[in-house]
mmCIF file of C-alpha atoms and ligand atoms in Angstrom:
data_model
loop_
_atom_site.group_PDB
_atom_site.id
_atom_site.type_symbol
_atom_site.label_atom_id
_atom_site.label_comp_id
_atom_site.label_asym_id
_atom_site.label_seq_id
_atom_site.Cartn_x
_atom_site.Cartn_y
_atom_site.Cartn_z
ATOM 1 C CA MET P 1 -0.002 0.002 0.000
ATOM 2 C CA ILE P 2 1.104 3.564 -0.583
ATOM 3 C CA ARG P 3 -0.041 6.483 1.558
ATOM 4 C CA LEU P 4 -1.076 9.778 -0.048
ATOM 5 C CA THR P 5 -2.212 13.018 1.535
ATOM 6 C CA LEU P 6 -5.628 14.175 0.358
ATOM 7 C CA GLU P 7 -3.878 16.921 -1.615
ATOM 8 C CA GLN P 8 -1.621 14.369 -3.351
ATOM 9 C CA ALA P 9 -4.589 12.120 -4.163
ATOM 10 C CA HIS P 10 -6.503 15.063 -5.577
ATOM 11 C CA GLN P 11 -3.498 16.244 -7.592
ATOM 12 C CA LEU P 12 -2.958 12.765 -9.029
ATOM 13 C CA ALA P 13 -6.553 12.573 -10.253
ATOM 14 C CA GLN P 14 -6.383 16.083 -11.706
ATOM 15 C CA ASP P 15 -3.055 15.438 -13.468
ATOM 16 C CA ILE P 16 -4.416 12.323 -15.157
ATOM 17 C CA LEU P 17 -7.693 13.875 -16.247
ATOM 18 C CA ARG P 18 -6.173 17.164 -17.398
ATOM 19 C CA SER P 19 -3.261 15.608 -19.281
ATOM 20 C CA ASN P 20 -5.658 13.300 -21.105
ATOM 21 C CA GLY P 21 -7.626 16.267 -22.408
ATOM 22 C CA PHE P 22 -10.666 16.664 -20.160
ATOM 23 C CA SER P 23 -11.837 20.275 -19.928
ATOM 24 C CA GLU P 24 -11.099 22.034 -16.653
ATOM 25 C CA PRO P 25 -14.719 21.962 -15.380
ATOM 26 C CA HIS P 26 -14.775 18.171 -15.844
ATOM 27 C CA VAL P 27 -11.313 17.816 -14.284
ATOM 28 C CA GLN P 28 -12.552 19.643 -11.199
ATOM 29 C CA ALA P 29 -15.930 17.915 -10.952
ATOM 30 C CA VAL P 30 -14.622 14.373 -11.539
ATOM 31 C CA SER P 31 -11.505 14.702 -9.366
ATOM 32 C CA ALA P 32 -13.588 16.047 -6.465
ATOM 33 C CA THR P 33 -15.879 13.004 -6.698
ATOM 34 C CA VAL P 34 -13.144 10.356 -6.804
ATOM 35 C CA LEU P 35 -11.280 12.139 -4.017
ATOM 36 C CA ALA P 36 -14.452 12.077 -1.894
ATOM 37 C CA GLY P 37 -14.797 8.328 -2.533
ATOM 38 C CA GLU P 38 -11.185 7.609 -1.580
ATOM 39 C CA ARG P 39 -11.382 9.894 1.471
ATOM 40 C CA ASP P 40 -14.543 8.183 2.734
ATOM 41 C CA GLY P 41 -13.116 4.681 2.449
ATOM 42 C CA CYS P 42 -15.148 3.746 -0.657
ATOM 43 C CA ALA P 43 -12.299 2.246 -2.670
ATOM 44 C CA SER P 44 -14.591 0.907 -5.397
ATOM 45 C CA HIS P 45 -15.584 4.492 -6.263
ATOM 46 C CA GLY P 46 -12.375 6.309 -5.385
ATOM 47 C CA LEU P 47 -9.181 6.874 -7.392
ATOM 48 C CA TYR P 48 -9.639 3.475 -9.018
ATOM 49 C CA ARG P 49 -12.437 5.005 -11.125
ATOM 50 C CA VAL P 50 -10.004 7.306 -12.916
ATOM 51 C CA LEU P 51 -8.793 4.236 -14.844
ATOM 52 C CA GLY P 52 -12.310 3.879 -16.248
ATOM 53 C CA CYS P 53 -12.541 7.595 -17.042
ATOM 54 C CA VAL P 54 -9.480 7.435 -19.275
ATOM 55 C CA ARG P 55 -10.526 4.076 -20.760
ATOM 56 C CA SER P 56 -13.934 5.551 -21.653
ATOM 57 C CA LEU P 57 -12.250 8.578 -23.252
ATOM 58 C CA LYS P 58 -9.892 6.445 -25.316
ATOM 59 C CA ALA P 59 -12.843 4.340 -26.481
ATOM 60 C CA GLY P 60 -14.664 7.486 -27.613
ATOM 61 C CA LYS P 61 -17.449 6.868 -25.083
ATOM 62 C CA VAL P 62 -17.257 10.149 -23.138
ATOM 63 C CA VAL P 63 -17.113 13.728 -24.387
ATOM 64 C CA ALA P 64 -14.108 15.376 -22.733
ATOM 65 C CA ASP P 65 -15.402 18.939 -22.938
ATOM 66 C CA ALA P 66 -19.185 18.411 -22.903
ATOM 67 C CA GLN P 67 -21.175 21.385 -21.660
ATOM 68 C CA PRO P 68 -24.360 20.414 -19.838
ATOM 69 C CA GLU P 69 -27.567 22.143 -20.860
ATOM 70 C CA VAL P 70 -30.341 22.825 -18.327
ATOM 71 C CA PHE P 71 -34.026 22.741 -19.300
ATOM 72 C CA ASP P 72 -36.973 23.872 -17.200
ATOM 73 C CA GLN P 73 -39.037 20.811 -18.084
ATOM 74 C CA ALA P 74 -42.102 21.291 -15.842
ATOM 75 C CA PRO P 75 -42.993 23.213 -12.658
ATOM 76 C CA ALA P 76 -41.314 20.583 -10.475
ATOM 77 C CA ILE P 77 -38.943 18.964 -12.986
ATOM 78 C CA VAL P 78 -35.567 20.139 -14.206
ATOM 79 C CA ARG P 79 -33.836 18.243 -16.976
ATOM 80 C CA VAL P 80 -30.132 18.412 -17.715
ATOM 81 C CA ASP P 81 -28.640 17.120 -20.941
ATOM 82 C CA ALA P 82 -25.066 16.116 -20.158
ATOM 83 C CA HIS P 83 -24.326 15.863 -23.900
ATOM 84 C CA GLY P 84 -22.201 12.765 -23.423
ATOM 85 C CA GLY P 85 -20.037 14.098 -20.604
ATOM 86 C CA PHE P 86 -19.591 12.747 -17.088
ATOM 87 C CA SER P 87 -22.598 13.121 -14.802
ATOM 88 C CA GLN P 88 -20.892 15.307 -12.166
ATOM 89 C CA LEU P 89 -20.897 18.535 -14.150
ATOM 90 C CA ALA P 90 -24.490 17.978 -15.269
ATOM 91 C CA PHE P 91 -25.512 17.499 -11.634
ATOM 92 C CA GLN P 92 -23.745 20.726 -10.649
ATOM 93 C CA ALA P 93 -25.421 22.613 -13.506
ATOM 94 C CA GLY P 94 -28.920 21.500 -12.541
ATOM 95 C CA LEU P 95 -28.553 21.658 -8.769
ATOM 96 C CA PRO P 96 -29.535 25.317 -8.219
ATOM 97 C CA VAL P 97 -32.695 24.843 -10.293
ATOM 98 C CA LEU P 98 -33.578 21.639 -8.427
ATOM 99 C CA LEU P 99 -33.110 23.375 -5.065
ATOM 100 C CA GLY P 100 -35.305 26.290 -6.147
ATOM 101 C CA LYS P 101 -38.061 24.030 -7.411
ATOM 102 C CA ALA P 102 -38.009 21.805 -4.318
ATOM 103 C CA ARG P 103 -38.302 24.836 -2.047
ATOM 104 C CA GLU P 104 -41.115 26.249 -4.159
ATOM 105 C CA ALA P 105 -43.189 23.074 -4.627
ATOM 106 C CA GLY P 106 -42.039 20.967 -1.655
ATOM 107 C CA ILE P 107 -40.981 18.192 -4.023
ATOM 108 C CA ALA P 108 -39.015 18.324 -7.257
ATOM 109 C CA ALA P 109 -37.065 16.024 -9.530
ATOM 110 C CA MET P 110 -33.980 16.350 -11.679
ATOM 111 C CA ALA P 111 -33.544 14.103 -14.706
ATOM 112 C CA ILE P 112 -30.000 13.955 -16.024
ATOM 113 C CA ASN P 113 -29.821 12.613 -19.576
ATOM 114 C CA HIS P 114 -27.040 11.358 -21.834
ATOM 115 C CA CYS P 115 -24.417 11.216 -19.118
ATOM 116 C CA VAL P 116 -21.509 8.846 -18.537
ATOM 117 C CA HIS P 117 -21.959 7.659 -14.946
ATOM 118 C CA PHE P 118 -19.351 5.956 -12.796
ATOM 119 C CA SER P 119 -19.760 7.441 -9.332
ATOM 120 C CA ALA P 120 -21.205 6.764 -5.904
ATOM 121 C CA LEU P 121 -24.562 8.509 -5.424
ATOM 122 C CA TRP P 122 -24.014 9.686 -1.843
ATOM 123 C CA VAL P 123 -21.835 12.530 -3.117
ATOM 124 C CA GLU P 124 -24.889 14.060 -4.788
ATOM 125 C CA ILE P 125 -27.236 13.166 -1.938
ATOM 126 C CA GLU P 126 -24.981 15.106 0.455
ATOM 127 C CA ALA P 127 -25.310 18.217 -1.695
ATOM 128 C CA LEU P 128 -29.068 18.033 -1.102
ATOM 129 C CA THR P 129 -29.017 17.153 2.599
ATOM 130 C CA ASP P 130 -26.542 20.028 3.098
ATOM 131 C CA ALA P 131 -29.326 22.246 1.760
ATOM 132 C CA GLY P 132 -31.783 20.813 4.313
ATOM 133 C CA LEU P 133 -33.597 18.559 1.845
ATOM 134 C CA VAL P 134 -34.567 14.891 1.949
ATOM 135 C CA ALA P 135 -33.229 13.228 -1.199
ATOM 136 C CA LEU P 136 -33.373 10.103 -3.332
ATOM 137 C CA ALA P 137 -31.226 9.162 -6.310
ATOM 138 C CA PHE P 138 -31.320 6.292 -8.813
ATOM 139 C CA THR P 139 -29.307 5.326 -11.852
ATOM 140 C CA PRO P 140 -28.981 2.199 -14.022
ATOM 141 C CA SER P 141 -25.541 0.990 -15.131
ATOM 142 C CA HIS P 142 -24.630 -1.776 -17.622
ATOM 143 C CA ALA P 143 -26.576 -5.069 -17.724
ATOM 144 C CA TRP P 144 -24.445 -7.216 -15.449
ATOM 145 C CA VAL P 145 -27.014 -8.564 -12.974
ATOM 146 C CA ALA P 146 -29.386 -11.517 -13.412
ATOM 147 C CA PRO P 147 -32.984 -11.210 -12.188
ATOM 148 C CA ALA P 148 -33.924 -13.461 -9.244
ATOM 149 C CA GLY P 149 -34.791 -16.842 -10.747
ATOM 150 C CA GLY P 150 -32.786 -16.163 -13.926
ATOM 151 C CA SER P 151 -29.156 -16.488 -14.967
ATOM 152 C CA LYS P 152 -28.647 -13.926 -17.724
ATOM 153 C CA PRO P 153 -27.678 -10.302 -17.052
ATOM 154 C CA VAL P 154 -30.587 -7.880 -17.479
ATOM 155 C CA PHE P 155 -30.211 -5.260 -14.759
ATOM 156 C CA GLY P 156 -27.408 -2.906 -13.952
ATOM 157 C CA THR P 157 -26.004 -2.745 -10.457
ATOM 158 C CA ASN P 158 -28.617 0.030 -10.139
ATOM 159 C CA PRO P 159 -27.904 1.932 -6.913
ATOM 160 C CA ILE P 160 -30.538 3.537 -4.721
ATOM 161 C CA ALA P 161 -29.483 6.321 -2.370
ATOM 162 C CA PHE P 162 -31.484 8.134 0.285
ATOM 163 C CA GLY P 163 -30.564 11.098 2.469
ATOM 164 C CA TRP P 164 -32.147 12.766 5.473
ATOM 165 C CA PRO P 165 -30.725 16.035 6.837
ATOM 166 C CA ARG P 166 -29.999 16.171 10.579
ATOM 167 C CA ALA P 167 -29.363 19.389 12.474
ATOM 168 C CA GLY P 168 -26.072 19.108 14.371
ATOM 169 C CA HIS P 169 -25.241 15.666 12.924
ATOM 170 C CA ASN P 170 -24.000 14.188 9.694
ATOM 171 C CA PRO P 171 -26.980 13.361 7.488
ATOM 172 C CA PHE P 172 -28.544 9.895 7.559
ATOM 173 C CA ILE P 173 -27.586 8.452 4.178
ATOM 174 C CA PHE P 174 -27.695 5.007 2.712
ATOM 175 C CA ASP P 175 -26.474 4.269 -0.760
ATOM 176 C CA PHE P 176 -26.272 0.766 -2.143
ATOM 177 C CA ALA P 177 -26.294 -1.217 -5.325
ATOM 178 C CA THR P 178 -29.349 -3.425 -5.843
ATOM 179 C CA SER P 179 -26.864 -6.166 -6.716
ATOM 180 C CA VAL P 180 -25.309 -8.002 -3.750
ATOM 181 C CA ILE P 181 -22.327 -5.673 -4.068
ATOM 182 C CA ALA P 182 -21.154 -2.963 -6.453
ATOM 183 C CA ARG P 183 -19.363 -4.323 -9.507
ATOM 184 C CA GLY P 184 -16.425 -2.113 -8.605
ATOM 185 C CA ASP P 185 -15.817 -4.311 -5.567
ATOM 186 C CA ILE P 186 -15.733 -7.433 -7.731
ATOM 187 C CA GLU P 187 -13.223 -5.706 -10.011
ATOM 188 C CA LEU P 188 -11.088 -4.855 -6.968
ATOM 189 C CA HIS P 189 -11.180 -8.517 -5.891
ATOM 190 C CA ARG P 190 -9.987 -9.501 -9.364
ATOM 191 C CA ARG P 191 -7.159 -6.946 -9.255
ATOM 192 C CA ALA P 192 -6.093 -8.200 -5.809
ATOM 193 C CA GLY P 193 -6.379 -11.878 -6.848
ATOM 194 C CA LYS P 194 -8.841 -12.498 -4.006
ATOM 195 C CA PRO P 195 -11.756 -14.973 -4.182
ATOM 196 C CA LEU P 196 -15.278 -13.589 -3.839
ATOM 197 C CA PRO P 197 -17.530 -14.526 -0.927
ATOM 198 C CA GLU P 198 -20.090 -17.112 -1.965
ATOM 199 C CA GLY P 199 -23.386 -15.832 -3.311
ATOM 200 C CA TRP P 200 -22.169 -12.804 -5.236
ATOM 201 C CA GLY P 201 -22.566 -14.249 -8.723
ATOM 202 C CA ILE P 202 -22.449 -16.999 -11.290
ATOM 203 C CA ASP P 203 -20.141 -17.812 -14.183
ATOM 204 C CA ALA P 204 -21.063 -17.677 -17.869
ATOM 205 C CA GLN P 205 -22.457 -21.241 -17.603
ATOM 206 C CA GLY P 206 -24.805 -20.144 -14.815
ATOM 207 C CA GLN P 207 -22.852 -21.970 -12.097
ATOM 208 C CA PRO P 208 -22.165 -20.332 -8.698
ATOM 209 C CA SER P 209 -18.593 -19.015 -8.648
ATOM 210 C CA THR P 210 -16.169 -17.288 -6.287
ATOM 211 C CA ASP P 211 -13.790 -16.457 -9.137
ATOM 212 C CA ALA P 212 -14.043 -12.688 -9.693
ATOM 213 C CA ALA P 213 -13.035 -12.906 -13.376
ATOM 214 C CA ALA P 214 -15.621 -15.657 -13.994
ATOM 215 C CA VAL P 215 -18.414 -13.669 -12.324
ATOM 216 C CA LEU P 216 -17.460 -10.563 -14.329
ATOM 217 C CA GLN P 217 -17.964 -12.734 -17.434
ATOM 218 C CA GLY P 218 -21.159 -14.307 -16.071
ATOM 219 C CA ALA P 219 -23.733 -12.483 -13.963
ATOM 220 C CA MET P 220 -24.037 -10.904 -10.539
ATOM 221 C CA HIS P 221 -26.938 -11.602 -8.158
ATOM 222 C CA THR P 222 -29.395 -9.021 -6.853
ATOM 223 C CA PHE P 223 -29.399 -8.499 -3.064
ATOM 224 C CA GLY P 224 -32.375 -9.934 -1.171
ATOM 225 C CA GLY P 225 -33.520 -12.265 -3.944
ATOM 226 C CA HIS P 226 -36.816 -11.198 -5.551
ATOM 227 C CA LYS P 227 -36.945 -7.999 -3.475
ATOM 228 C CA GLY P 228 -33.665 -6.635 -4.804
ATOM 229 C CA SER P 229 -34.695 -7.842 -8.244
ATOM 230 C CA ALA P 230 -37.895 -5.770 -8.128
ATOM 231 C CA LEU P 231 -36.001 -2.712 -6.869
ATOM 232 C CA ALA P 232 -33.456 -3.143 -9.675
ATOM 233 C CA ALA P 233 -36.339 -3.223 -12.171
ATOM 234 C CA MET P 234 -37.799 -0.079 -10.595
ATOM 235 C CA VAL P 235 -34.477 1.737 -11.082
ATOM 236 C CA GLU P 236 -34.383 0.630 -14.727
ATOM 237 C CA LEU P 237 -37.872 2.082 -15.225
ATOM 238 C CA ILE P 238 -37.739 5.379 -13.329
ATOM 239 C CA ALA P 239 -34.188 6.277 -14.324
ATOM 240 C CA GLY P 240 -34.581 4.842 -17.841
ATOM 241 C CA PRO P 241 -37.815 5.041 -19.850
ATOM 242 C CA LEU P 242 -39.477 7.515 -17.448
ATOM 243 C CA ILE P 243 -36.780 10.091 -18.160
ATOM 244 C CA GLY P 244 -36.351 9.096 -21.808
ATOM 245 C CA ASP P 245 -32.994 7.450 -21.330
ATOM 246 C CA LEU P 246 -31.282 4.085 -21.739
ATOM 247 C CA THR P 247 -31.788 0.944 -19.688
ATOM 248 C CA SER P 248 -28.745 -0.994 -18.485
ATOM 249 C CA ALA P 249 -29.157 -3.463 -21.365
ATOM 250 C CA GLU P 250 -29.252 -0.584 -23.850
ATOM 251 C CA SER P 251 -26.224 1.037 -22.205
ATOM 252 C CA LYS P 252 -24.304 -2.240 -22.466
ATOM 253 C CA ALA P 253 -25.280 -2.577 -26.130
ATOM 254 C CA TYR P 254 -24.096 0.998 -26.739
ATOM 255 C CA ASP P 255 -20.723 0.040 -25.222
ATOM 256 C CA ASP P 256 -20.520 -2.554 -28.006
ATOM 257 C CA GLY P 257 -18.365 -5.107 -26.216
ATOM 258 C CA GLY P 258 -16.076 -2.468 -24.711
ATOM 259 C CA ASP P 259 -15.210 -1.725 -21.113
ATOM 260 C CA SER P 260 -16.372 1.884 -20.801
ATOM 261 C CA SER P 261 -18.440 3.409 -18.013
ATOM 262 C CA PRO P 262 -22.226 3.205 -18.424
ATOM 263 C CA TYR P 263 -23.977 5.838 -20.540
ATOM 264 C CA HIS P 264 -27.587 6.650 -19.622
ATOM 265 C CA GLY P 265 -29.526 8.869 -17.191
ATOM 266 C CA GLU P 266 -30.070 9.540 -13.505
ATOM 267 C CA LEU P 267 -33.151 10.548 -11.534
ATOM 268 C CA ILE P 268 -32.841 12.642 -8.389
ATOM 269 C CA ILE P 269 -35.788 13.551 -6.181
ATOM 270 C CA ALA P 270 -35.672 16.285 -3.540
ATOM 271 C CA LEU P 271 -38.265 16.896 -0.800
ATOM 272 C CA ASP P 272 -38.356 19.948 1.453
ATOM 273 C CA PRO P 273 -39.426 19.124 5.050
ATOM 274 C CA GLN P 274 -40.163 22.803 5.665
ATOM 275 C CA ARG P 275 -42.760 22.773 2.871
ATOM 276 C CA PHE P 276 -44.280 19.471 4.018
ATOM 277 C CA LEU P 277 -44.455 20.502 7.681
ATOM 278 C CA GLY P 278 -44.434 24.283 7.914
ATOM 279 C CA ALA P 279 -44.288 25.465 11.527
ATOM 280 C CA ALA P 280 -44.358 21.858 12.769
ATOM 281 C CA ALA P 281 -41.056 20.973 11.043
ATOM 282 C CA ASP P 282 -38.845 21.158 14.138
ATOM 283 C CA GLU P 283 -41.199 18.969 16.185
ATOM 284 C CA HIS P 284 -41.327 16.227 13.562
ATOM 285 C CA LEU P 285 -37.627 16.321 12.704
ATOM 286 C CA ALA P 286 -36.960 15.815 16.439
ATOM 287 C CA ARG P 287 -39.058 12.617 16.256
ATOM 288 C CA ALA P 288 -36.732 11.418 13.493
ATOM 289 C CA GLU P 289 -33.847 11.871 15.926
ATOM 290 C CA THR P 290 -35.624 9.521 18.343
ATOM 291 C CA LEU P 291 -35.632 6.902 15.602
ATOM 292 C CA PHE P 292 -31.897 7.277 15.017
ATOM 293 C CA GLU P 293 -31.227 7.119 18.777
ATOM 294 C CA SER P 294 -33.216 3.911 19.067
ATOM 295 C CA ILE P 295 -31.048 2.356 16.334
ATOM 296 C CA GLN P 296 -27.727 3.460 17.745
ATOM 297 C CA GLY P 297 -28.828 3.054 21.343
ATOM 298 C CA GLN P 298 -28.776 -0.726 20.972
ATOM 299 C CA GLY P 299 -25.314 -0.800 19.416
ATOM 300 C CA ALA P 300 -26.414 -0.930 15.783
ATOM 301 C CA ARG P 301 -24.785 1.538 13.444
ATOM 302 C CA LEU P 302 -26.313 3.937 10.992
ATOM 303 C CA PRO P 303 -25.451 3.646 7.307
ATOM 304 C CA SER P 304 -22.685 6.104 6.376
ATOM 305 C CA GLN P 305 -21.295 6.004 9.921
ATOM 306 C CA ARG P 306 -18.246 4.027 8.708
ATOM 307 C CA ARG P 307 -17.859 6.530 5.881
ATOM 308 C CA TYR P 308 -17.941 9.561 8.171
ATOM 309 C CA GLU P 309 -15.377 7.914 10.436
ATOM 310 C CA ALA P 310 -13.141 7.226 7.419
ATOM 311 C CA ARG P 311 -13.529 10.865 6.357
ATOM 312 C CA LYS P 312 -12.317 12.061 9.730
ATOM 313 C CA ARG P 313 -9.384 9.650 9.686
ATOM 314 C CA SER P 314 -8.394 10.595 6.121
ATOM 315 C CA ALA P 315 -8.295 14.276 7.037
ATOM 316 C CA GLU P 316 -5.605 13.440 9.597
ATOM 317 C CA GLU P 317 -3.773 10.519 7.994
ATOM 318 C CA GLY P 318 -4.447 10.753 4.268
ATOM 319 C CA VAL P 319 -5.460 7.672 2.282
ATOM 320 C CA GLN P 320 -3.795 4.388 1.324
ATOM 321 C CA ILE P 321 -4.090 2.764 -2.076
ATOM 322 C CA PRO P 322 -2.460 -0.395 -3.450
ATOM 323 C CA GLN P 323 0.946 0.219 -5.041
ATOM 324 C CA ALA P 324 -0.279 -1.480 -8.249
ATOM 325 C CA LEU P 325 -3.177 0.985 -8.523
ATOM 326 C CA TYR P 326 -0.807 3.889 -7.863
ATOM 327 C CA ASP P 327 1.483 2.661 -10.643
ATOM 328 C CA ASP P 328 -1.403 2.138 -13.064
ATOM 329 C CA LEU P 329 -2.713 5.643 -12.343
ATOM 330 C CA ASN P 330 0.697 7.296 -12.743
ATOM 331 C CA ALA P 331 1.171 5.505 -16.059
ATOM 332 C CA LEU P 332 -1.918 7.350 -17.365
ATOM 333 C CA ILE P 333 -0.422 10.832 -16.947
ATOM 334 C CA VAL P 334 0.424 12.152 -20.400
ATOM 335 C CA ARG P 335 3.810 13.873 -20.000
HETATM 336 P P1 LIG X 1 -22.237 -1.434 0.510
HETATM 337 O O1 LIG X 1 -22.921 -2.723 0.535
HETATM 338 O O2 LIG X 1 -20.785 -1.393 0.822
HETATM 339 O O3 LIG X 1 -22.924 -0.360 1.493
HETATM 340 C C1 LIG X 1 -24.186 0.092 1.251
HETATM 341 C C2 LIG X 1 -24.719 1.010 2.324
HETATM 342 O O4 LIG X 1 -24.979 0.259 3.496
HETATM 343 C C3 LIG X 1 -23.800 2.157 2.738
HETATM 344 O O5 LIG X 1 -24.594 3.279 2.993
HETATM 345 C C4 LIG X 1 -23.163 1.594 4.008
HETATM 346 O O6 LIG X 1 -22.683 2.589 4.896
HETATM 347 C C5 LIG X 1 -24.303 0.830 4.601
HETATM 348 N N1 LIG X 1 -23.880 -0.234 5.483
HETATM 349 C C6 LIG X 1 -22.972 -1.198 5.244
HETATM 350 N N2 LIG X 1 -22.861 -2.021 6.312
HETATM 351 C C7 LIG X 1 -23.719 -1.556 7.248
HETATM 352 C C8 LIG X 1 -24.065 -1.969 8.561
HETATM 353 N N3 LIG X 1 -23.495 -3.030 9.121
HETATM 354 N N4 LIG X 1 -24.990 -1.259 9.239
HETATM 355 C C9 LIG X 1 -25.572 -0.192 8.680
HETATM 356 N N5 LIG X 1 -25.286 0.257 7.437
HETATM 357 C C10 LIG X 1 -24.373 -0.429 6.723
HETATM 358 O O7 LIG X 1 -22.465 -0.705 -0.898
HETATM 359 P P2 LIG X 1 -22.588 -1.252 -2.401
HETATM 360 O O8 LIG X 1 -21.448 -2.128 -2.743
HETATM 361 O O9 LIG X 1 -23.943 -1.785 -2.615
HETATM 362 O O10 LIG X 1 -22.444 0.158 -3.179
HETATM 363 C C11 LIG X 1 -21.250 0.909 -3.027
HETATM 364 C C12 LIG X 1 -21.320 2.179 -3.820
HETATM 365 O O11 LIG X 1 -21.336 1.883 -5.187
HETATM 366 C C13 LIG X 1 -22.519 3.079 -3.564
HETATM 367 O O12 LIG X 1 -22.025 4.341 -3.148
HETATM 368 C C14 LIG X 1 -23.202 3.196 -4.916
HETATM 369 O O13 LIG X 1 -23.738 4.482 -5.224
HETATM 370 C C15 LIG X 1 -22.076 2.865 -5.862
HETATM 371 N N6 LIG X 1 -22.608 2.316 -7.109
HETATM 372 C C16 LIG X 1 -22.689 3.138 -8.176
HETATM 373 C C17 LIG X 1 -23.223 2.662 -9.361
HETATM 374 C C18 LIG X 1 -23.403 3.537 -10.541
HETATM 375 O O14 LIG X 1 -23.911 3.063 -11.531
HETATM 376 N N7 LIG X 1 -23.039 4.778 -10.515
HETATM 377 C C19 LIG X 1 -23.662 1.271 -9.489
HETATM 378 C C20 LIG X 1 -23.563 0.514 -8.263
HETATM 379 C C21 LIG X 1 -23.037 1.029 -7.125
HETATM 380 P P3 LIG X 1 -21.081 2.838 5.015
HETATM 381 O O15 LIG X 1 -20.687 3.456 3.728
HETATM 382 O O16 LIG X 1 -20.914 3.735 6.199
HETATM 383 O O17 LIG X 1 -20.451 1.489 5.243
HETATM 384 O O1 LIG X 2 -19.619 -0.484 -9.077
HETATM 385 O O2 LIG X 2 -21.413 -1.370 -9.987
HETATM 386 C C1 LIG X 2 -20.551 -0.480 -9.896
HETATM 387 C C2 LIG X 2 -20.655 0.695 -10.795
HETATM 388 C C3 LIG X 2 -21.262 0.763 -11.985
HETATM 389 C C4 LIG X 2 -21.097 2.035 -12.454
HETATM 390 C C5 LIG X 2 -20.399 2.715 -11.534
HETATM 391 N N1 LIG X 2 -20.155 1.874 -10.501
#
């Protein structure tokens, strides 16, 4: 392992992205996201993702200088066309409009279209909880996941993220793939030569496998059997056809046998507790705190707790990444 300060990790990501020709707004938006992932102990969506950014660029599957375009789609809907660029800049472009609409109507949605998406959703959820809003986010990926009862990939790893703002505390946020685990984690097992836990996926012949490379060729399982399968289908629908964008199967077909990041849309929903509750907001938000206390009071942890602890630690100690990843990243800097 090699230790980097947060500044060094950020600089490394920026150097790679900039020297490969991404425009400065994308360099800033993407490097901030991968730095956040590394800082929060989410290795599958940290610096490792920069490899995929450059691979996608070289394959012609991401537009390096795309400028997102914001459309006022409906009273409570903002749409952002990413024009083939990474999702981060599109999110940033639409965020002020989403916040305004959510505060006006109490509930609003942002549909991001035609974006290349590789990131963890909690980064975006935190932007909304920081503004005092409750938030949900959904995005498909590539068809890598078999439906419960089947053996052929149909769904993406299709994450669902939820955030709840908390006065005086970090927000309550969960963010998980509807597959047993994010595909990024399976890729990291393959890179490290480590076997997978049982139950993560099957090989191309439909047989259970703990070989990461075989599962990457075969299919992953949904979490929670038919329940995760239904949630994965929901993500396909509401962040695909509902917003006029690609499903995971269509995204995979667009990749045409390549290894680029998924290309499709994302749906983000924001709810304003102040609008729902008016003068009673403080009273009801305090009741939410009772819920959190009753979880933690018995020794259970809240989702994101590990992440917030990692964030604190990284601020003091920096981050550690495998030497092989460090070498692979450095090799991408165009000198
Ligand atoms: P994990 O299974 O690692 O974790 C999911 C969530 O559960 C996190 O909020 C985590 O909090 C929480 N959690 C884990 N263990 C516990 C516990 N014991 N008690 C309470 N909460 C717990 O995540 P996944 O592998 O499913 O997903 C990882 C990331 O991958 C997500 O951020 C997701 O957005 C991203 N992803 C992105 C995709 C895309 O297409 N853009 C596709 C698929 C995934 P904590 O972090 O604190 O451990
Ligand atoms: O880890 O499953 C994943 C993933 C897909 C797209 C971005 N992350």
